Amino acid sequence: MTISIEEAHRVLTAPGQLFEMEEIEIRGVPTRVWKNAPPSLRSILERTGQYADRGYIVYEDERMTYGDHLAQVATLAHHLVDDFGVVKGDRVAIAMRNFPEWPVAFWAAAAVGAVVVPLNAWWTGPELEYGLSDSGAKVLVADGERLDRLKDHFADLPGLTTIAVRGDGPLQWTDVVAPGTGAAAGTSLPDVAIDPEDDATIFYTSGTTGRPKGALGTQRNICTNLISLIFAGARSRLRSEGDPLAPPPPPAPADPGAPACNLLSVPFFHATGCHSVLVANTFGGNKLVLMYKWNPERALELIERERVTSFGGVPTMVWQVLQSPDFEKRDTSSIQGIGYGGAPAPPELVKKIEEMFPGRLPSNGYGLTETSSLSTSNSGVDYLRRPESVGVPVAVVDVKVVDEAGGELPAGETGELWIKGPNVVKGYWNKPDATAQTFTDGWLHTGDVARVDDEGFVYLVDRAKDMIIRGGENVYSSEIEAALFEHPAVMDAAVVGVPHPVLGEEVGAVIQLKPGATATAEELQAHVRARLAGFKVPSHVYFSDDDLPRNPAGKVLKRELRQSLGLA
């Protein structure tokens, strides 16, 4: 018999347990927190000394151990303080691909109490300039591509110290991490006291209108996510114990003594890549395998070569791996887990993973930049039973669904999802009006349309701004997208509103077919009609030979899609 969610939380959070909670006041709001969460990113970095001989970062043919990493971090940290005058609270920006230098820069800045500002590596020169200017960055660590985009903008960024990574610049990366450079380099970190409520990060949101907003996160925010991830796994195991419907355990790894190995398929500058992959795997002493850019065939090659134990990203990436013509050619037996989030996952994906990775159930989660990554999690038995849900909040997080006036709605009713907990950021950097509009007494207004059932499982219905209103009927695009994903020929799908003079909007679907597959618009419409109400059937079907445009978080850029179709 499966233990209830409520009982699982009671057992796991009991006094003396790893997940024990306590209530404290954060910015005037009583908040449950993990009692045993690390106090700061620096404390997480310091514990990696015990892993000195383990492999940490793999990039192409380059390898870095934890010991090598810690020495470079300490050296750079001393340069930041002694040469560049960085003090606690100063902003240090990073703008580059997922190169090995990225985590070194991140941990060095975090170790001295600086606020790390990961900039979107896809941004143009003006956008990068905006992020640097808005954050007031004192130091920038950037690769050659980003420096080239910024070359005409440095005149507007006086006082910025720039460190060049794999590119040209007056100050080279080797100048600040080479052994023996910097006071006491390579021996210890500069002496800085860091508290849980100190500012830690500014991650710029991927808003669809206006300038991006910098979500200001604290040390507690990002360290909360670490414990929440561990808690989610423990809850899943506890829920599955003794359950006759639970899947068999995955096969044992080839080398039980080897550390876990994660293939990073999303950018470090995204909350998932940083909070949930970089920080969590560093804490555990695991190996991280980086990719120059996402490619499913290359991913399979690395899974085989590095004996990767977990991979994921956003659902589309997992689909691409499973559908790759190279899948059967590669040894994927090392895989123990497949995790994804950042975009709605079609239930059909769960079935496909069960079929192609027997015994290795996937996990799904939900969160935002403003919630420091994870807020809810769905895995194990729960994911088998409710593949359409993003799961239940972790124990320190509260959720509620509200109406337009902010009044809480009963279970099962649809409205805007609000989230509260120690993972919710302080607000938006230097934007008090936007902060006031989005945060109320510790509650984050997510902008997501959702419902919560009587057991606490959250079901994302849509983004509020992506809801289509057809003749007065609300049409939620994610429901139609999930139906389209069930068609065997569909690789990717996005639903958008198409203007109509009478109905206001009609439903339009943009479809990318799997390689070699065929399907007509009429066939796809009939497929949806067999599953959903008639007013939800796409009136317009557009086929795309290219990947659908997505932001680094994996969400389809629907405004861009509309523009390309002449709908905006």
Coordinates of C-alpha atoms in Angstrom, one line a residue:
M1 CA 0.0 0.0 0.0
T2 CA 1.4 3.4 -1.0
I3 CA 2.1 5.8 1.9
S4 CA 0.2 9.0 1.5
I5 CA 1.8 12.3 0.5
E6 CA 0.9 13.7 3.9
E7 CA 2.4 10.8 5.8
A8 CA 5.6 10.8 3.6
H9 CA 6.1 14.4 4.5
R10 CA 5.6 13.7 8.2
V11 CA 8.1 10.9 8.2
L12 CA 10.8 12.7 6.1
T13 CA 10.5 16.0 8.0
A14 CA 10.4 14.5 11.5
P15 CA 12.8 16.0 14.1
G16 CA 16.3 14.9 13.7
Q17 CA 15.8 13.9 10.1
L18 CA 17.8 15.4 7.2
F19 CA 14.6 17.2 6.0
E20 CA 13.6 18.6 9.3
M21 CA 12.0 22.0 8.9
E22 CA 11.7 25.1 11.1
E23 CA 9.8 28.4 10.7
I24 CA 11.7 31.7 10.5
E25 CA 10.7 35.1 9.4
I26 CA 12.0 36.2 6.0
R27 CA 11.4 39.8 5.1
G28 CA 8.6 39.9 7.5
V29 CA 6.9 36.7 6.3
P30 CA 6.8 33.6 8.5
T31 CA 8.3 30.9 6.2
R32 CA 9.1 27.1 6.6
V33 CA 12.7 26.4 5.7
W34 CA 15.0 23.3 5.6
K35 CA 16.8 23.3 8.9
N36 CA 19.8 21.5 7.5
A37 CA 20.3 23.4 4.2
P38 CA 23.8 24.7 3.6
P39 CA 24.0 28.3 4.7
S40 CA 25.7 29.5 1.4
L41 CA 27.2 28.5 -1.9
R42 CA 30.6 28.9 -0.4
S43 CA 29.9 26.2 2.1
I44 CA 28.9 23.8 -0.8
L45 CA 32.2 24.7 -2.6
E46 CA 34.3 24.1 0.5
R47 CA 33.0 20.5 1.0
T48 CA 34.3 19.6 -2.5
G49 CA 37.8 19.4 -1.1
Q50 CA 36.9 15.8 -0.1
Y51 CA 36.5 14.9 -3.8
A52 CA 39.9 16.3 -4.9
D53 CA 40.8 13.3 -7.0
R54 CA 37.4 12.8 -8.7
G55 CA 36.7 13.9 -12.2
Y56 CA 34.4 17.0 -12.1
I57 CA 34.1 18.5 -15.6
V58 CA 34.4 16.8 -19.0
Y59 CA 34.3 19.0 -22.1
E60 CA 35.3 17.4 -25.4
D61 CA 38.7 16.0 -24.7
E62 CA 39.3 18.3 -21.7
R63 CA 39.0 17.0 -18.1
M64 CA 39.1 18.8 -14.8
T65 CA 39.2 17.2 -11.3
Y66 CA 37.6 18.7 -8.3
G67 CA 41.1 19.4 -7.0
D68 CA 42.0 21.3 -10.1
H69 CA 38.8 23.2 -10.0
L70 CA 39.2 24.3 -6.4
A71 CA 42.7 25.5 -7.0
Q72 CA 41.5 27.6 -10.0
V73 CA 38.5 28.9 -8.0
A74 CA 40.8 30.0 -5.1
T75 CA 43.2 31.7 -7.4
L76 CA 40.5 33.6 -9.3
A77 CA 38.7 34.5 -6.0
H78 CA 41.9 36.2 -4.8
H79 CA 42.2 38.1 -8.0
L80 CA 38.6 39.3 -7.7
V81 CA 39.2 40.6 -4.2
D82 CA 42.8 41.8 -4.4
D83 CA 43.2 43.1 -7.9
F84 CA 39.6 44.0 -9.0
G85 CA 38.3 45.3 -5.7
V86 CA 35.3 43.0 -5.5
V87 CA 33.5 43.1 -2.2
K88 CA 30.4 41.3 -0.9
G89 CA 27.4 42.4 -2.9
D90 CA 29.3 43.5 -6.0
R91 CA 28.0 41.9 -9.2
V92 CA 30.2 39.6 -11.3
A93 CA 28.7 38.7 -14.7
I94 CA 29.3 35.6 -16.8
A95 CA 28.5 35.5 -20.5
M96 CA 29.6 32.4 -22.3
R97 CA 28.7 28.9 -23.6
N98 CA 28.9 25.9 -21.3
F99 CA 32.7 26.0 -21.2
P100 CA 34.6 24.5 -18.2
E101 CA 35.5 28.1 -17.2
W102 CA 31.8 28.9 -16.5
P103 CA 31.6 26.9 -13.2
V104 CA 35.1 28.2 -12.1
A105 CA 33.9 31.8 -12.5
F106 CA 30.6 31.0 -10.8
W107 CA 32.1 29.4 -7.7
A108 CA 34.9 32.0 -7.4
A109 CA 32.4 34.9 -7.5
A110 CA 30.0 33.1 -5.1
A111 CA 32.9 32.3 -2.7
V112 CA 33.7 35.9 -2.1
G113 CA 30.1 36.9 -1.6
A114 CA 29.7 38.6 -5.0
V115 CA 26.3 38.5 -6.7
V116 CA 26.7 36.2 -9.7
V117 CA 24.9 37.5 -12.9
P118 CA 24.7 34.7 -15.5
L119 CA 23.8 36.4 -18.8
N120 CA 22.0 34.7 -21.6
A121 CA 24.6 33.6 -24.1
W122 CA 22.0 33.9 -26.9
W123 CA 21.6 37.6 -26.4
T124 CA 22.8 40.2 -28.9
G125 CA 25.3 42.9 -28.1
P126 CA 22.7 45.5 -27.1
E127 CA 20.9 42.9 -24.9
L128 CA 24.2 41.9 -23.2
E129 CA 25.0 45.6 -22.6
Y130 CA 21.6 46.0 -21.0
G131 CA 22.2 43.1 -18.6
L132 CA 25.6 44.5 -17.7
S133 CA 24.4 48.0 -17.2
D134 CA 21.2 47.0 -15.4
S135 CA 23.0 44.8 -12.9
G136 CA 25.8 47.3 -12.5
A137 CA 28.4 44.5 -13.0
K138 CA 31.9 45.2 -11.8
V139 CA 33.6 42.3 -13.5
L140 CA 32.6 40.3 -16.7
V141 CA 33.9 36.9 -17.6
A142 CA 33.1 36.3 -21.2
D143 CA 34.0 34.0 -24.1
G144 CA 35.1 35.2 -27.6
E145 CA 31.7 35.1 -29.2
R146 CA 30.1 37.3 -26.5
L147 CA 33.1 39.7 -26.5
D148 CA 32.8 40.1 -30.2
R149 CA 29.1 41.0 -29.8
L150 CA 30.0 43.5 -27.1
K151 CA 32.9 45.2 -28.8
D152 CA 30.9 48.2 -29.9
H153 CA 29.3 48.6 -26.4
F154 CA 32.3 48.7 -24.0
A155 CA 32.5 52.4 -24.3
D156 CA 29.1 52.6 -22.6
L157 CA 30.3 50.4 -19.7
P158 CA 32.9 52.4 -17.9
G159 CA 34.7 50.8 -15.0
L160 CA 33.9 47.2 -16.2
T161 CA 36.8 44.8 -15.8
T162 CA 36.6 42.1 -18.5
I163 CA 38.2 38.7 -18.5
A164 CA 38.5 36.9 -21.8
V165 CA 37.8 33.2 -22.1
R166 CA 38.8 31.4 -25.3
G167 CA 39.0 34.8 -27.0
D168 CA 40.9 38.0 -27.4
G169 CA 41.1 40.6 -24.6
P170 CA 43.6 42.6 -22.6
L171 CA 43.0 40.3 -19.6
Q172 CA 43.2 36.6 -20.4
W173 CA 41.7 33.8 -18.4
T174 CA 45.1 32.3 -17.9
D175 CA 46.2 35.5 -16.2
V176 CA 43.8 35.0 -13.4
V177 CA 43.7 31.2 -12.8
A178 CA 47.3 30.2 -13.5
P179 CA 49.0 28.5 -10.5
G180 CA 51.0 30.8 -8.3
T181 CA 49.2 34.0 -9.3
G182 CA 47.2 36.1 -6.8
A183 CA 47.9 36.4 -3.1
A184 CA 47.7 33.0 -1.4
A185 CA 46.4 31.6 -4.7
G186 CA 45.5 27.9 -4.8
T187 CA 45.7 27.5 -1.0
S188 CA 42.6 28.9 0.5
L189 CA 39.7 31.2 -0.3
P190 CA 39.6 34.9 0.8
D191 CA 38.1 35.3 4.2
V192 CA 34.5 36.5 3.7
A193 CA 31.5 35.9 5.9
I194 CA 28.3 35.0 4.0
D195 CA 24.8 34.7 5.5
P196 CA 21.8 32.8 4.2
E197 CA 19.9 36.0 3.4
D198 CA 22.8 37.7 1.5
D199 CA 22.2 38.3 -2.2
A200 CA 23.6 35.5 -4.3
T201 CA 22.4 35.6 -7.9
I202 CA 20.6 37.7 -10.5
F203 CA 19.1 35.6 -13.3
Y204 CA 17.3 37.5 -16.0
T205 CA 13.8 36.2 -16.8
S206 CA 12.8 35.3 -20.3
G207 CA 9.8 37.6 -20.4
T208 CA 7.9 37.9 -23.7
T209 CA 7.3 41.6 -23.5
G210 CA 9.5 44.5 -22.5
R211 CA 13.0 44.3 -21.0
P212 CA 14.1 41.2 -19.1
K213 CA 13.9 41.5 -15.4
G214 CA 16.6 40.4 -13.1
A215 CA 15.3 37.9 -10.4
L216 CA 17.4 38.6 -7.3
G217 CA 18.0 35.4 -5.4
T218 CA 19.6 34.9 -2.0
Q219 CA 22.0 32.3 -0.7
R220 CA 19.0 30.6 1.0
N221 CA 17.0 30.5 -2.2
I222 CA 19.6 28.6 -4.2
C223 CA 20.6 26.3 -1.3
T224 CA 17.0 25.5 -0.6
N225 CA 16.7 24.1 -4.1
L226 CA 19.5 21.7 -3.4
I227 CA 17.7 20.1 -0.4
S228 CA 14.4 20.2 -2.2
L229 CA 15.9 18.1 -5.0
I230 CA 17.2 15.5 -2.5
F231 CA 13.8 15.6 -0.7
A232 CA 11.9 15.0 -3.9
G233 CA 14.0 11.8 -4.6
A234 CA 13.5 10.6 -1.0
R235 CA 9.7 11.2 -1.2
S236 CA 9.5 9.2 -4.5
R237 CA 11.4 6.3 -3.0
L238 CA 9.3 6.3 0.1
R239 CA 6.0 6.5 -1.9
S240 CA 7.1 3.5 -4.0
E241 CA 8.1 1.1 -1.2
G242 CA 5.9 -1.9 -1.1
D243 CA 3.7 -0.7 -3.9
P244 CA 2.7 -3.5 -6.2
L245 CA 2.4 -1.1 -9.1
A246 CA 5.9 0.3 -8.6
P247 CA 8.3 -0.4 -11.4
P248 CA 11.3 -2.7 -10.8
P249 CA 14.5 -1.0 -9.7
P250 CA 16.8 0.0 -12.5
P251 CA 19.7 -2.3 -13.2
A252 CA 22.8 -1.7 -11.1
P253 CA 25.4 0.5 -12.6
A254 CA 28.4 -1.2 -14.2
D255 CA 30.7 0.3 -11.5
P256 CA 28.7 0.7 -8.2
G257 CA 31.6 2.7 -6.7
A258 CA 31.7 5.3 -9.5
P259 CA 30.2 8.8 -8.9
A260 CA 27.1 9.7 -10.7
C261 CA 27.6 11.3 -14.1
N262 CA 25.2 13.9 -15.5
L263 CA 25.1 15.0 -19.1
L264 CA 24.3 18.8 -19.1
S265 CA 22.1 19.6 -22.0
V266 CA 20.7 23.0 -20.9
P267 CA 22.7 26.3 -20.4
F268 CA 24.4 27.1 -17.1
F269 CA 22.8 30.5 -17.4
H270 CA 19.3 29.0 -16.8
A271 CA 18.0 28.3 -13.3
T272 CA 17.8 24.5 -14.2
G273 CA 21.3 24.3 -15.5
C274 CA 22.8 26.3 -12.6
H275 CA 20.6 25.6 -9.5
S276 CA 19.5 22.0 -10.3
V277 CA 22.4 20.6 -12.2
L278 CA 25.6 22.5 -11.4
V279 CA 25.0 23.1 -7.7
A280 CA 23.4 19.8 -7.0
N281 CA 26.0 17.7 -8.8
T282 CA 28.9 19.7 -7.3
F283 CA 27.4 19.1 -3.8
G284 CA 27.3 15.3 -4.5
G285 CA 30.8 15.1 -6.0
N286 CA 29.4 14.0 -9.3
K287 CA 30.9 14.3 -12.8
L288 CA 29.4 16.8 -15.3
V289 CA 29.7 16.3 -19.0
L290 CA 29.3 19.5 -21.1
M291 CA 28.3 19.9 -24.7
Y292 CA 29.3 22.7 -27.1
K293 CA 25.8 22.7 -28.3
W294 CA 22.8 20.4 -28.1
N295 CA 22.8 17.5 -30.6
P296 CA 21.0 14.2 -29.8
E297 CA 23.6 12.1 -31.7
R298 CA 26.4 13.7 -29.9
A299 CA 24.5 13.2 -26.6
L300 CA 24.2 9.5 -27.3
E301 CA 27.9 9.3 -28.1
L302 CA 28.8 11.0 -24.8
I303 CA 26.4 8.8 -22.8
E304 CA 28.2 5.8 -24.1
R305 CA 31.8 7.2 -23.8
E306 CA 31.4 8.7 -20.3
R307 CA 29.0 6.1 -18.8
V308 CA 26.4 8.9 -18.1
T309 CA 24.0 8.0 -15.4
S310 CA 21.4 10.7 -15.9
F311 CA 20.4 13.1 -18.7
G312 CA 17.4 15.2 -19.6
G313 CA 16.8 18.9 -20.0
V314 CA 13.5 19.8 -21.6
P315 CA 11.0 17.2 -22.9
T316 CA 11.9 17.9 -26.6
M317 CA 15.5 17.0 -25.9
V318 CA 14.5 13.6 -24.5
W319 CA 12.2 13.0 -27.5
Q320 CA 15.1 13.7 -29.8
V321 CA 17.4 11.2 -28.1
L322 CA 14.7 8.5 -28.2
Q323 CA 13.9 9.2 -31.8
S324 CA 17.6 9.4 -33.0
P325 CA 18.6 7.0 -35.7
D326 CA 21.7 6.4 -33.5
F327 CA 19.8 5.3 -30.5
E328 CA 20.1 1.5 -31.2
K329 CA 23.8 1.9 -32.1
R330 CA 24.8 3.3 -28.7
D331 CA 25.2 1.7 -25.3
T332 CA 22.8 3.5 -22.9
S333 CA 22.8 0.9 -20.2
S334 CA 24.5 3.3 -17.7
I335 CA 21.4 5.5 -17.6
Q336 CA 19.7 5.4 -14.2
G337 CA 17.5 8.4 -14.4
I338 CA 15.9 10.9 -16.9
G339 CA 14.7 14.2 -15.6
Y340 CA 13.2 17.1 -17.3
G341 CA 11.2 20.3 -16.8
G342 CA 11.0 23.8 -18.2
A343 CA 8.1 23.0 -20.5
P344 CA 5.0 20.9 -20.3
A345 CA 5.8 17.2 -20.9
P346 CA 3.3 15.1 -22.9
P347 CA 2.1 12.0 -21.1
E348 CA 3.1 10.0 -24.2
L349 CA 6.8 10.7 -23.3
V350 CA 6.5 8.7 -20.1
K351 CA 5.3 5.7 -22.1
K352 CA 8.1 6.0 -24.5
I353 CA 10.7 6.2 -21.8
E354 CA 9.2 3.1 -20.1
E355 CA 9.4 1.3 -23.4
M356 CA 13.0 2.2 -24.3
F357 CA 14.5 2.4 -20.8
P358 CA 12.8 -0.4 -18.8
G359 CA 12.9 0.2 -15.1
R360 CA 14.2 3.8 -15.4
L361 CA 11.2 6.0 -14.7
P362 CA 11.6 9.6 -15.6
S363 CA 10.9 12.5 -13.3
N364 CA 9.3 15.8 -14.1
G365 CA 9.3 19.0 -12.1
Y366 CA 8.0 22.5 -12.2
G367 CA 9.5 25.8 -11.2
L368 CA 10.5 29.2 -12.5
T369 CA 13.5 31.5 -12.3
E370 CA 11.6 33.3 -9.5
T371 CA 11.4 30.0 -7.5
S372 CA 15.1 29.2 -7.9
S373 CA 14.2 26.1 -10.0
L374 CA 12.2 23.3 -8.3
S375 CA 8.8 23.9 -6.6
T376 CA 7.0 20.6 -7.4
S377 CA 8.2 17.2 -8.4
N378 CA 6.6 14.1 -9.9
S379 CA 8.4 10.8 -10.2
G380 CA 8.2 7.1 -9.5
V381 CA 4.8 5.7 -8.8
D382 CA 3.2 9.1 -8.9
Y383 CA 4.4 9.9 -12.4
L384 CA 3.1 6.5 -13.6
R385 CA -0.3 7.3 -12.3
R386 CA -0.4 11.0 -13.1
P387 CA 1.8 11.6 -16.1
E388 CA -0.1 14.8 -16.9
S389 CA 0.8 16.4 -13.5
V390 CA 3.9 18.3 -12.6
G391 CA 3.6 16.7 -9.1
V392 CA 3.3 17.8 -5.5
P393 CA 5.1 20.7 -3.9
V394 CA 8.2 19.9 -1.8
A395 CA 7.5 20.2 2.0
V396 CA 8.7 23.8 2.4
V397 CA 6.7 25.1 -0.5
D398 CA 3.0 26.1 -0.5
V399 CA 0.9 26.6 -3.6
K400 CA -2.6 27.9 -4.2
V401 CA -4.8 28.6 -7.1
V402 CA -6.5 32.0 -7.1
D403 CA -9.1 33.9 -9.0
E404 CA -8.6 37.3 -10.7
A405 CA -9.1 39.0 -7.3
G406 CA -6.5 36.9 -5.6
G407 CA -9.0 34.8 -3.7
E408 CA -8.1 31.2 -3.2
L409 CA -10.1 28.6 -5.2
P410 CA -11.1 25.2 -4.0
A411 CA -9.4 22.0 -5.2
G412 CA -10.1 21.2 -8.9
E413 CA -10.9 24.7 -10.0
T414 CA -8.7 26.5 -12.6
G415 CA -7.0 29.8 -11.9
E416 CA -3.6 31.4 -11.5
L417 CA -1.0 29.5 -9.6
W418 CA 0.7 31.3 -6.7
I419 CA 3.8 29.9 -4.9
K420 CA 5.3 30.6 -1.4
G421 CA 8.5 29.3 0.2
P422 CA 12.1 29.9 1.0
N423 CA 12.9 29.3 -2.7
V424 CA 11.0 32.4 -3.8
V425 CA 13.4 35.2 -4.8
K426 CA 13.5 38.6 -3.1
G427 CA 12.1 40.4 -6.2
Y428 CA 13.3 42.0 -9.3
W429 CA 16.6 43.9 -9.3
N430 CA 16.0 47.7 -9.2
K431 CA 12.3 47.2 -10.3
P432 CA 10.1 48.0 -7.3
D433 CA 6.9 48.3 -9.4
A434 CA 7.4 45.0 -11.1
T435 CA 8.2 43.4 -7.8
A436 CA 5.1 44.8 -6.2
Q437 CA 2.9 43.5 -9.0
T438 CA 4.4 39.9 -8.9
F439 CA 5.0 39.3 -5.2
T440 CA 2.4 39.6 -2.4
D441 CA 3.3 38.8 1.2
G442 CA 5.8 36.2 0.1
W443 CA 3.6 34.7 -2.6
L444 CA 4.8 34.7 -6.2
H445 CA 2.2 35.2 -8.9
T446 CA 3.4 32.8 -11.5
G447 CA 1.2 33.8 -14.4
D448 CA 0.6 30.1 -15.0
V449 CA -3.0 28.7 -15.2
A450 CA -3.3 25.6 -13.1
R451 CA -5.5 23.4 -10.9
V452 CA -4.6 21.4 -7.8
D453 CA -6.4 18.2 -6.9
D454 CA -7.4 17.1 -3.5
E455 CA -4.1 15.3 -2.9
G456 CA -2.0 18.3 -3.8
F457 CA -1.0 17.4 -7.3
V458 CA -0.5 20.4 -9.5
Y459 CA -1.7 20.3 -13.1
L460 CA -0.5 23.1 -15.4
V461 CA -3.2 24.1 -17.8
D462 CA -1.5 27.0 -19.6
R463 CA 0.4 30.2 -19.4
A464 CA -2.2 32.9 -18.9
K465 CA -0.9 34.9 -21.8
D466 CA -1.0 31.9 -24.1
M467 CA -4.6 31.0 -23.5
I468 CA -6.7 31.2 -26.6
I469 CA -10.3 32.6 -26.3
R470 CA -12.4 31.1 -29.2
G471 CA -15.9 32.5 -29.3
G472 CA -15.9 33.0 -25.6
E473 CA -14.5 29.5 -24.8
N474 CA -11.1 29.3 -23.1
V475 CA -8.8 27.0 -25.0
Y476 CA -5.6 25.9 -23.2
S477 CA -2.8 25.2 -25.7
S478 CA -0.9 22.7 -23.5
E479 CA -4.0 20.3 -23.6
I480 CA -4.0 20.3 -27.4
E481 CA -0.2 20.0 -27.6
A482 CA -0.4 16.9 -25.4
A483 CA -2.9 15.4 -27.8
L484 CA -0.8 16.2 -30.8
F485 CA 2.3 14.6 -29.2
E486 CA 0.4 11.3 -29.0
H487 CA 0.4 11.1 -32.8
P488 CA 3.2 8.8 -33.9
A489 CA 4.4 11.2 -36.6
V490 CA 4.8 14.3 -34.4
M491 CA 8.2 15.3 -33.1
D492 CA 7.3 18.8 -31.7
A493 CA 4.1 20.9 -31.6
A494 CA 3.0 24.3 -30.5
V495 CA -0.5 25.8 -30.4
V496 CA -1.1 29.5 -31.0
G497 CA -4.1 31.7 -31.5
V498 CA -5.0 32.7 -35.0
P499 CA -7.1 36.0 -35.3
H500 CA -10.7 35.5 -36.5
P501 CA -13.1 38.3 -37.3
V502 CA -16.1 36.6 -35.6
L503 CA -14.7 34.2 -33.1
G504 CA -11.9 36.4 -31.9
E505 CA -9.4 33.6 -32.3
E506 CA -9.1 30.2 -33.8
V507 CA -6.7 27.4 -32.8
G508 CA -3.6 27.1 -34.9
A509 CA -1.0 24.3 -34.5
V510 CA 2.6 24.4 -35.7
I511 CA 4.0 20.9 -36.3
Q512 CA 7.5 19.5 -36.7
L513 CA 7.3 15.9 -37.9
K514 CA 9.7 13.1 -37.0
P515 CA 12.4 12.4 -39.6
G516 CA 10.9 10.3 -42.4
A517 CA 7.4 10.5 -41.0
T518 CA 4.4 11.9 -42.9
A519 CA 1.0 13.3 -41.8
T520 CA -1.6 15.6 -43.3
A521 CA -3.3 18.5 -41.6
E522 CA -6.6 16.6 -41.9
E523 CA -5.1 13.5 -40.3
L524 CA -3.8 15.5 -37.3
Q525 CA -7.1 17.3 -37.0
A526 CA -9.0 14.0 -36.9
H527 CA -6.5 12.8 -34.3
V528 CA -7.2 15.7 -32.0
R529 CA -11.0 15.5 -32.6
A530 CA -11.0 12.0 -31.4
R531 CA -9.5 13.1 -28.1
L532 CA -10.8 16.6 -27.4
A533 CA -13.9 18.8 -27.8
G534 CA -14.5 20.1 -31.3
F535 CA -13.8 23.8 -30.5
K536 CA -10.2 22.6 -29.5
V537 CA -9.4 21.1 -32.8
P538 CA -6.9 23.2 -34.7
S539 CA -8.5 25.1 -37.6
H540 CA -5.1 25.8 -39.0
V541 CA -2.1 23.4 -39.2
Y542 CA 1.3 24.7 -40.2
F543 CA 4.2 22.4 -40.8
S544 CA 7.8 23.3 -40.0
D545 CA 10.9 21.7 -41.3
D546 CA 13.0 23.4 -38.6
D547 CA 13.1 23.1 -34.9
L548 CA 10.5 25.3 -33.2
P549 CA 12.0 28.4 -31.6
R550 CA 12.6 28.0 -27.9
N551 CA 14.2 30.1 -25.2
P552 CA 17.0 28.7 -23.1
A553 CA 14.5 27.4 -20.6
G554 CA 13.0 25.2 -23.3
K555 CA 9.7 27.1 -23.7
V556 CA 8.4 27.7 -27.2
L557 CA 8.7 31.3 -28.2
K558 CA 5.1 31.7 -29.3
R559 CA 5.4 35.4 -30.1
E560 CA 8.2 34.5 -32.5
L561 CA 6.1 31.7 -34.0
R562 CA 3.2 34.1 -34.5
Q563 CA 5.4 36.6 -36.2
S564 CA 6.9 34.0 -38.5
L565 CA 3.4 33.0 -39.5
G566 CA 2.3 36.6 -40.0
L567 CA -0.1 36.4 -37.1
A568 CA 1.4 39.2 -34.9

